Coordinates of C-alpha atoms in Angstrom, one line a residue:
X1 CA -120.0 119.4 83.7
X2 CA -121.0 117.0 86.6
X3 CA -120.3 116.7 89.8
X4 CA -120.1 113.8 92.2
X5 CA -121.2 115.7 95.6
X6 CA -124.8 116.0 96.7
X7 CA -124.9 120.0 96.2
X8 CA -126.3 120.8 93.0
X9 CA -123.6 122.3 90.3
X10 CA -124.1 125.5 88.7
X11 CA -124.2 123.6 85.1
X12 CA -126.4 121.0 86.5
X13 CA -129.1 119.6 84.4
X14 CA -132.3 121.5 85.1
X15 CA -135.0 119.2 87.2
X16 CA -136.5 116.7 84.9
X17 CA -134.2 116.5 82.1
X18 CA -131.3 113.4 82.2
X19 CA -128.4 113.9 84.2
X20 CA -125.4 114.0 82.1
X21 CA -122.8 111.5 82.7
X22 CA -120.9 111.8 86.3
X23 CA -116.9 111.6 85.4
X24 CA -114.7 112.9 88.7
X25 CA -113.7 115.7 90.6
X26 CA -110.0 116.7 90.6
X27 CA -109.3 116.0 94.4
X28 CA -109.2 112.3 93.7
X29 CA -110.5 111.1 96.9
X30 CA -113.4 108.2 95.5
X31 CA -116.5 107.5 97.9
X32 CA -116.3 104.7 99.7
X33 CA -117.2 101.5 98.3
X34 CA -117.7 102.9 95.2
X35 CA -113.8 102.9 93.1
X36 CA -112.7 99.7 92.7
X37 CA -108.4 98.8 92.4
X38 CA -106.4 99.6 89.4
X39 CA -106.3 96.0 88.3
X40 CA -109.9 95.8 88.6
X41 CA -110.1 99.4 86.5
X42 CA -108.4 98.1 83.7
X43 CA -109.3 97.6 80.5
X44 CA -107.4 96.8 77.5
X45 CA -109.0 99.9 75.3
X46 CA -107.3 102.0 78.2
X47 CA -103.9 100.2 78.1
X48 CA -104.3 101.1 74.3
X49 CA -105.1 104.5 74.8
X50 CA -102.1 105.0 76.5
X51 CA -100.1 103.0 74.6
X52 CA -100.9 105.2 71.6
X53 CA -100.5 108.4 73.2
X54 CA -96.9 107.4 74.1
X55 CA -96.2 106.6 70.1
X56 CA -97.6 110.0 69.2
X57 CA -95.5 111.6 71.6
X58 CA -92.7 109.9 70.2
X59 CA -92.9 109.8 67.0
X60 CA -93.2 113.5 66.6
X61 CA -92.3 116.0 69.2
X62 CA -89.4 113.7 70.2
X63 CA -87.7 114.9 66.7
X64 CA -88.2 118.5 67.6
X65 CA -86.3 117.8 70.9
X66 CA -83.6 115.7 69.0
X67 CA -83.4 118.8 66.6
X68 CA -82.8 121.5 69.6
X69 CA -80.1 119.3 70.5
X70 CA -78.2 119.2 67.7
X71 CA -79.0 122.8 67.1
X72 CA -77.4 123.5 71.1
X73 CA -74.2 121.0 70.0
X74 CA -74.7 119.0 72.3
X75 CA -73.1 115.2 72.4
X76 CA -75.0 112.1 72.2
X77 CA -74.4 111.6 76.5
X78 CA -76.1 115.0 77.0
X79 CA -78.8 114.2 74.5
X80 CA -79.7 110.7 75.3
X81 CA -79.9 112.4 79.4
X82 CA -82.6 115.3 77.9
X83 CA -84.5 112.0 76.5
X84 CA -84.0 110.3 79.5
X85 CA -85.0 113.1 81.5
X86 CA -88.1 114.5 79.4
X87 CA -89.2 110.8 79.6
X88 CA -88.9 109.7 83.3
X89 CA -90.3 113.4 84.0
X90 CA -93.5 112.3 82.0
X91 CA -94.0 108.9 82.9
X92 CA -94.1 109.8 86.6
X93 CA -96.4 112.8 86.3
X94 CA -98.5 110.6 84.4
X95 CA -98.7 107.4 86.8
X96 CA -98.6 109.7 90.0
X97 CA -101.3 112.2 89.2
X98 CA -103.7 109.7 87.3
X99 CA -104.1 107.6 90.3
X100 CA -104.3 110.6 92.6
X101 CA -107.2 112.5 90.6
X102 CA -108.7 108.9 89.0
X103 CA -108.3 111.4 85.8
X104 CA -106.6 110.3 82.9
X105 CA -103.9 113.2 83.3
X106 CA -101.6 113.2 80.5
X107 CA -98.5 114.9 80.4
X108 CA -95.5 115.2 78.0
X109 CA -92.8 117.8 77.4
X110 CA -93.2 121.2 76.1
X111 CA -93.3 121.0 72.6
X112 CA -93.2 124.6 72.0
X113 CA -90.2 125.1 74.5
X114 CA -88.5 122.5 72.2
X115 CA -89.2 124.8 68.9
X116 CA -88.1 127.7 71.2
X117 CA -84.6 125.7 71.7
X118 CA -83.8 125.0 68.0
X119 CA -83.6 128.6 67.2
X120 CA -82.1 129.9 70.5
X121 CA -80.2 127.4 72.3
X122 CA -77.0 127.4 70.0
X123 CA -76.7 131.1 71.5
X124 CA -76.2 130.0 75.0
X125 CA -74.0 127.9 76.6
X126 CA -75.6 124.1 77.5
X127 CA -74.6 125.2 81.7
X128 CA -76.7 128.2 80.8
X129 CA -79.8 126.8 79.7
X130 CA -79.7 124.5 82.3
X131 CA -80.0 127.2 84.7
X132 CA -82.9 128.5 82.5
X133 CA -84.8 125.3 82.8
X134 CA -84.5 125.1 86.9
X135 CA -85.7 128.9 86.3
X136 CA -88.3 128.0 83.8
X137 CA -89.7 125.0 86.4
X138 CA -89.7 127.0 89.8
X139 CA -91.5 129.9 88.1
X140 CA -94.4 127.4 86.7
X141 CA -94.1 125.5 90.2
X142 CA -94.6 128.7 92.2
X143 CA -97.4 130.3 89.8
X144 CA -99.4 126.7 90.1
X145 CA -99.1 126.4 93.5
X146 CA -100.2 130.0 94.2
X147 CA -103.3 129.3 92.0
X148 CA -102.4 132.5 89.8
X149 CA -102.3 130.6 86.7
X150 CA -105.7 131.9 85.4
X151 CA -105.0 135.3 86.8
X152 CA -101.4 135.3 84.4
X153 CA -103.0 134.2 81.9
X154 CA -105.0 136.9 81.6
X155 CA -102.3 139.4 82.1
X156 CA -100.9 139.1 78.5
X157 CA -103.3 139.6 75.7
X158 CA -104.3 136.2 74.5
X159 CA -103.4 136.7 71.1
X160 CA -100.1 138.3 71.5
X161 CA -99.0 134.6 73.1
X162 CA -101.2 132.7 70.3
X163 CA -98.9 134.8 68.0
X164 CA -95.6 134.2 69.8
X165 CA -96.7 130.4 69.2
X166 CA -96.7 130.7 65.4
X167 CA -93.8 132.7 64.9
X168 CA -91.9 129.7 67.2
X169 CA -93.7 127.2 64.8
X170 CA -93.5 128.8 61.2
X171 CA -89.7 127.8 60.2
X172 CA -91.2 124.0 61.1
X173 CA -94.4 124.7 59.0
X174 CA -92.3 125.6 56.4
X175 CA -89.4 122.7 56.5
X176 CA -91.8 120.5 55.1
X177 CA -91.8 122.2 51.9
X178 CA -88.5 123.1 51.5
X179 CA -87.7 119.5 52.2
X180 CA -89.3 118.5 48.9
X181 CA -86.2 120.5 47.3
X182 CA -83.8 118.2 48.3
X183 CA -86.1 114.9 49.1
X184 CA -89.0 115.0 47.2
X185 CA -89.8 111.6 47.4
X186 CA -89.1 111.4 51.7
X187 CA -90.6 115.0 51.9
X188 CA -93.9 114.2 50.0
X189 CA -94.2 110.6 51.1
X190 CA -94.5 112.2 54.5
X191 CA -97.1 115.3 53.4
X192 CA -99.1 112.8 51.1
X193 CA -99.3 110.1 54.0
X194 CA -100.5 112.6 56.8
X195 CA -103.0 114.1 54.6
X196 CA -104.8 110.7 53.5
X197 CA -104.1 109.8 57.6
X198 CA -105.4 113.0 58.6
X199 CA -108.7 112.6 56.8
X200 CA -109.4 108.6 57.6
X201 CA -107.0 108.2 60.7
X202 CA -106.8 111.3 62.1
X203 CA -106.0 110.1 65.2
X204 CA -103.0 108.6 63.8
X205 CA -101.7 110.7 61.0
X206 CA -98.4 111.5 62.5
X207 CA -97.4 108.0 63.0
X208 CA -98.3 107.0 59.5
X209 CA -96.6 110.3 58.2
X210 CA -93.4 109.0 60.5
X211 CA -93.9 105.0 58.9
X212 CA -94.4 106.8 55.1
X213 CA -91.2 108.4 55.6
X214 CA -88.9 106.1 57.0
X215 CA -90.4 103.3 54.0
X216 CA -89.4 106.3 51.6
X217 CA -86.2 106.8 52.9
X218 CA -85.7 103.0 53.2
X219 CA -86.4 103.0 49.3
X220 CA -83.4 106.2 48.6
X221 CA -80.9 104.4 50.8
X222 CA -81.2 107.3 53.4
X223 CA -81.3 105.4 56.4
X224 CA -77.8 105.3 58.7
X225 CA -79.2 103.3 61.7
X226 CA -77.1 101.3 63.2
X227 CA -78.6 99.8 66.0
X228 CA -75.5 97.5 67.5
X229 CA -77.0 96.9 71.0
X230 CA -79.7 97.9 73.6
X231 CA -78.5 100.2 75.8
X232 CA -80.2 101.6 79.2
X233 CA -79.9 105.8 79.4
X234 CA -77.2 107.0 81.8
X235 CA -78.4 110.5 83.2
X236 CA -75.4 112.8 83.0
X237 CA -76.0 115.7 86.0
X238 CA -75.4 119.0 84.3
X239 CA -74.2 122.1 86.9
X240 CA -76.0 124.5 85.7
X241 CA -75.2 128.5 85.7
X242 CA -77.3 131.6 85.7
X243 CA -77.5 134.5 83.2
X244 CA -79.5 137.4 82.9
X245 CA -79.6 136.6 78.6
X246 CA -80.3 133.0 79.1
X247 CA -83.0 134.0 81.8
X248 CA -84.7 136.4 79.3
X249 CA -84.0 134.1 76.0
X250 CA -85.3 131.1 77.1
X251 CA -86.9 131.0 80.5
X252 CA -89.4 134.3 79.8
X253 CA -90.9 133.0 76.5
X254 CA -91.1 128.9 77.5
X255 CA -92.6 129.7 81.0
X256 CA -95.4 131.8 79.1
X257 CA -95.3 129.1 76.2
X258 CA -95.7 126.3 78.4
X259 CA -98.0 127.9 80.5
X260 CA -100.2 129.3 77.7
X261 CA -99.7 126.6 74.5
X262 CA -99.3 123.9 76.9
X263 CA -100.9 123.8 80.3
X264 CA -104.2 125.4 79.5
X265 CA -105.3 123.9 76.8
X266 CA -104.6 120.8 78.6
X267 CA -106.8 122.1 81.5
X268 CA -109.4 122.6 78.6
X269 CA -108.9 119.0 77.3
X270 CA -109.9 117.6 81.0
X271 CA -112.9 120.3 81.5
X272 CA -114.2 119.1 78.3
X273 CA -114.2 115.7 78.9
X274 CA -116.3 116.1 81.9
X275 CA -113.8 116.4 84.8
X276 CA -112.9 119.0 87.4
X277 CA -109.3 119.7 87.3
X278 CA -107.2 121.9 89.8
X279 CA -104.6 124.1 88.3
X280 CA -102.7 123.8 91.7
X281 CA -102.3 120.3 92.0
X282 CA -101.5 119.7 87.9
X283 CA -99.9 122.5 87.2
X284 CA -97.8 122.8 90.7
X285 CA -97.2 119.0 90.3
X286 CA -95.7 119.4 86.9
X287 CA -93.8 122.4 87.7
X288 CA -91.9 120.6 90.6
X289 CA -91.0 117.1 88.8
X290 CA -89.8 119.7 85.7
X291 CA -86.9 121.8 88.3
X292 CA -86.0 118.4 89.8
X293 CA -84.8 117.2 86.4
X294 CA -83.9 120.2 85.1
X295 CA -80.1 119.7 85.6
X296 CA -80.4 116.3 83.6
X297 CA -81.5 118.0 80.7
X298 CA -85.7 118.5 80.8
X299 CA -86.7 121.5 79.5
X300 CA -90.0 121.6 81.0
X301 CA -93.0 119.1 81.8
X302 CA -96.4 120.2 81.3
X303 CA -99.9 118.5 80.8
X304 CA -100.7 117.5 77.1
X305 CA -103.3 118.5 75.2
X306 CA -103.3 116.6 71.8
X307 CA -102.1 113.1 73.5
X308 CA -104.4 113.7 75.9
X309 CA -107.3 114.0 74.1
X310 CA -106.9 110.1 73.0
X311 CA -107.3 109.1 76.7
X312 CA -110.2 111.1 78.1
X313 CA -112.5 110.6 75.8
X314 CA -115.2 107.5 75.2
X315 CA -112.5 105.4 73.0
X316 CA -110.5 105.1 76.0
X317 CA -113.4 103.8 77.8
X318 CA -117.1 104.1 78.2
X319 CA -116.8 104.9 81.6
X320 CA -115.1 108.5 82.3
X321 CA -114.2 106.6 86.0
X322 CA -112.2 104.0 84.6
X323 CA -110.2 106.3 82.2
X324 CA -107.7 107.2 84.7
X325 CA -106.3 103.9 83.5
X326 CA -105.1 105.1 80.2
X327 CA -102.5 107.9 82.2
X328 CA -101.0 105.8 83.9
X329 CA -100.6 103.0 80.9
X330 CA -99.4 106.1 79.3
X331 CA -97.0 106.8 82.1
X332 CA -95.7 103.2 82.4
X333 CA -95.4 103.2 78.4
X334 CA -92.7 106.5 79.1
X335 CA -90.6 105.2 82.2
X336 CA -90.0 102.0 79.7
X337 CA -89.2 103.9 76.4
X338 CA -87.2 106.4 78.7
X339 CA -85.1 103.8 80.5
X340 CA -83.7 103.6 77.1
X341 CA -83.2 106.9 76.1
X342 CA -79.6 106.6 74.5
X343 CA -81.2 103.8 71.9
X344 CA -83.5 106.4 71.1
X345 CA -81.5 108.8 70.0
X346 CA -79.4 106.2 67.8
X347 CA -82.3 105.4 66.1
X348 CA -83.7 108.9 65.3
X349 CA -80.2 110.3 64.5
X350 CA -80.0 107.9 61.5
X351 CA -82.8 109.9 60.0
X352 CA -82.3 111.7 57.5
X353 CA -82.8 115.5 58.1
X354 CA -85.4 116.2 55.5
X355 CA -87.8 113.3 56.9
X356 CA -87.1 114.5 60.5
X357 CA -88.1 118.4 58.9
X358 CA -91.1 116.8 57.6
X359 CA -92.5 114.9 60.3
X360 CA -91.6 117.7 62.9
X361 CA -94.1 120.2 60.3
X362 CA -96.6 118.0 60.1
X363 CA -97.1 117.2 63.9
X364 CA -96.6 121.1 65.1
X365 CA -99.5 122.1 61.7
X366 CA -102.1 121.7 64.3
X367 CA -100.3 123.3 66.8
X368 CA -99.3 126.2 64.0
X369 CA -102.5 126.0 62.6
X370 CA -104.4 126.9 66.6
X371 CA -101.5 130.0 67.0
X372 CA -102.6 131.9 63.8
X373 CA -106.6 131.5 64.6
X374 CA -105.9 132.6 68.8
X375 CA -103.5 135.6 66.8
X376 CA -106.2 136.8 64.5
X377 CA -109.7 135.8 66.6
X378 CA -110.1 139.4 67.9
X379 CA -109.9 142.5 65.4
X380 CA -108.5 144.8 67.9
X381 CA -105.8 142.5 68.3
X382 CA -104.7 141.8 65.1
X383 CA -102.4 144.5 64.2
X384 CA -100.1 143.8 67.8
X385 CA -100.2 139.6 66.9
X386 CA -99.1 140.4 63.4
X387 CA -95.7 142.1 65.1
X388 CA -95.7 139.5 67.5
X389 CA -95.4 136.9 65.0
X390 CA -93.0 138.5 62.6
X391 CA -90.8 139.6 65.5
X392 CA -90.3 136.1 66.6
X393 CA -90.6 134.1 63.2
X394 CA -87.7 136.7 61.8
X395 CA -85.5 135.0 63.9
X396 CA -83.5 138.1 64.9
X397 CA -81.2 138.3 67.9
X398 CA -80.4 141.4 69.6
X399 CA -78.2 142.3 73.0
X400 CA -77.7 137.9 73.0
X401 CA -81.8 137.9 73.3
X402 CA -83.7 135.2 70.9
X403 CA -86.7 136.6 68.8
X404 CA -89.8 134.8 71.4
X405 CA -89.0 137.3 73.6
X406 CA -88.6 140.3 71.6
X407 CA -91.5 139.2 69.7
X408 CA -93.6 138.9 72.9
X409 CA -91.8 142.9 74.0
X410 CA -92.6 144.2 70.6
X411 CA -96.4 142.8 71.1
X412 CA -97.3 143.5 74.4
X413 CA -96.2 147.4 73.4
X414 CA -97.6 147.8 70.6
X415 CA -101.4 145.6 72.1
X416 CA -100.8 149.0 75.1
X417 CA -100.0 151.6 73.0
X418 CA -103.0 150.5 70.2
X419 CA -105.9 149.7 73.2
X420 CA -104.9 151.8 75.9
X421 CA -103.8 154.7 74.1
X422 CA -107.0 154.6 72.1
X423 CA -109.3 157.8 72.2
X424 CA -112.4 159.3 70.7
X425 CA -112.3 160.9 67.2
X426 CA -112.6 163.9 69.2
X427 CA -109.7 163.7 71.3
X428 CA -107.7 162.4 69.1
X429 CA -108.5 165.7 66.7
X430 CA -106.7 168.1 69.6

């Protein structure tokens, strides 16, 4: 990693060899003379970038979201203000910190909070989770501004959260395939499309996996679209209330899930890319714009790590100092899909449900796919992730709790009583 001060970094290059790259320290304050305007900083492989991260975004966590929704009953005002919400939330995090940093920092909602909300939102009341979410965002804001987001992290056994991810994710792993059942031909024009995607266009899989399926369902006569006018999104204000089930149900496991699944490896995402970033400033940042809109439906706002990934690196632009351009194109891309948030969910609600199953599966495999290899990476681990996972995939609900939580309880007890506990043959022979 480089640095752009005079003091030699601890990764440095040693003396003689080539000096790798300089991209940008996470303060954001340029030299003089040397960072040129936005305008100037612009390029259209950046506007791209960003464009594209925005249709990724859209065209498969957006579903998830859309599913929670309909899972929690709400009505189409309430939904199109979670879309609205989500999106405005995103698009400002996006523009603001970009241009503060001059790092492309993308940032999206929580997709795994979402997954968490289609299985345990239905138990509370919409007031309720509400509350949850201003919870959800103060605790986030509070741990990013203190700078103990590394030190939490560490607090809970790594695959024990890795595991809570997969059991959030494996019903959505699995709606793929029992979509075939009832839509073959939507259901495996969406599996066959991703896979050919996945191994030529893998940047792009989802959205031809999203394009397969609605040309499928075109050709079955499952489409119910009707798109009668443009319409901009009214944010409906939500009072929200406060209850100790709703607090453990769904603010516990989406703070850690946001925290863990999303916000660090989208730390991991900048670090690779040769940038400094400052878990106070991102993660602090994020946390605050997430309570603010919390009563108008957003679950949580957190940096991205997939998206992201398509605007930090070289095919946004050769230059890692220009790249900053490509957040906030991706941030200017949200505020003008959110603005019409209640068109959004028109469209996607004339889905049908199997497509919608299938294209959620398909974008959460990767996701899926990283929460079983962080669950079974350590053998000393293995047994407590494997009780994590089939806590939380189980789905059970006890005392008005959802399974994320009790699979996270069961975990965490049974990581302490298997490594703490653990003595010498000797010892354990008395």
């Amino acid at each position: 990693m480089s640095s752009k001060t005079p003091t030699p970094h601890p990764d440095a290059a040693p003396p003689g060899s080539a000096p790798p790259e300089p991209a940008h320290a996470a303060e954001g304050s340029p030299e003089p003379g040397t960072r040129p305007g936005l305008f100037r900083d612009a390029s259209l492989s950046a506007v791209l970038a960003g464009f594209v991260a925005v249709v990724v975004s859209y065209s498969g966590p957006l579903v998830i979201v859309l599913a929670a929704a309909s899972a929690g009953h709400l009505n189409t005002a309430q939904t199109s203000s979670w879309v609205w919400a989500i999106s405005i939330g995103s698009g400002l995090t996006c523009i603001a910190l970009s241009l503060r940093t001059k790092m492309p920092v993308i940032t999206a909602w929580s997709t795994p909070g979402a997954a968490l909300l289609v299985t345990s939102l239905g138990a509370y009341s919409y007031a309720e989770a509400i509350g949850a979410f201003i919870v959800t965002g103060l605790v986030i804001t509070l741990v990013g501004l203190t700078g103990v987001f590394g030190w939490l992290m560490r607090q809970v056994p790594t695959a024990v959260v890795s595991a809570m991810l997969a059991g959030i994710l494996f019903s959505f792993g699995t709606g793929v395939f029992t979509s075939l059942k009832t839509a073959p031909l939507i259901a495996g024009s969406v599996l066959v499309a991703y896979l050919l995607a996945k191994r030529w266009l893998p940047r792009y899989a989802v959205l031809v996996a999203l394009a397969a399926g609605v040309a499928a369902s075109a050709v079955s006569s499952r489409l119910d679209i009707h798109l009668d006018r443009i319409e901009l999104a009214k944010p409906v204000l939500t009072t929200p209330e406060f209850s100790l089930a709703s607090l453990i149900g769904i603010a516990v496991p989406m703070i850690l899930a946001t925290l863990a699944s999303q916000n660090a490896p989208g730390m991991a995402v900048l670090t690779a890319s040769g940038y400094e970033p400052k878990d106070r400033l991102l993660i602090g940042s994020t946390g605050l714009v997430s309570t603010a809109l919390a009563p108008f439906g957003s679950h949580a706002i957190n940096l991205a790590a997939i998206t992201a990934a398509i605007c930090t690196g070289p095919e946004s632009h050769r230059d890692p100092k220009r790249r900053y351009v490509a957040g906030v194109s991706c941030g200017a891309f949200y505020l003008l899909i959110g603005a019409f948030g209640s068109t959004l969910v028109v469209l996607f609600a004339g889905l049908p449900k199997e497509l919608v199953a299938a294209v959620a599966g398909v974008a959460l495999l990767g996701a899926l796919a990283g929460g079983l290899t962080g669950a079974v990476k350590e053998e000393k681990d293995r047994e407590a992730a494997l009780i994590t996972f089939l806590a939380t995939a189980s789905g059970v609900t006890l005392f008005g709790i959802g399974s994320a939580f009790w699979g996270l309880l069961f975990g965490v007890i049974a990581h302490f009583v298997l490594t703490r506990w653990r003595g010498t043959p000797t010892e354990l022979a008395k």
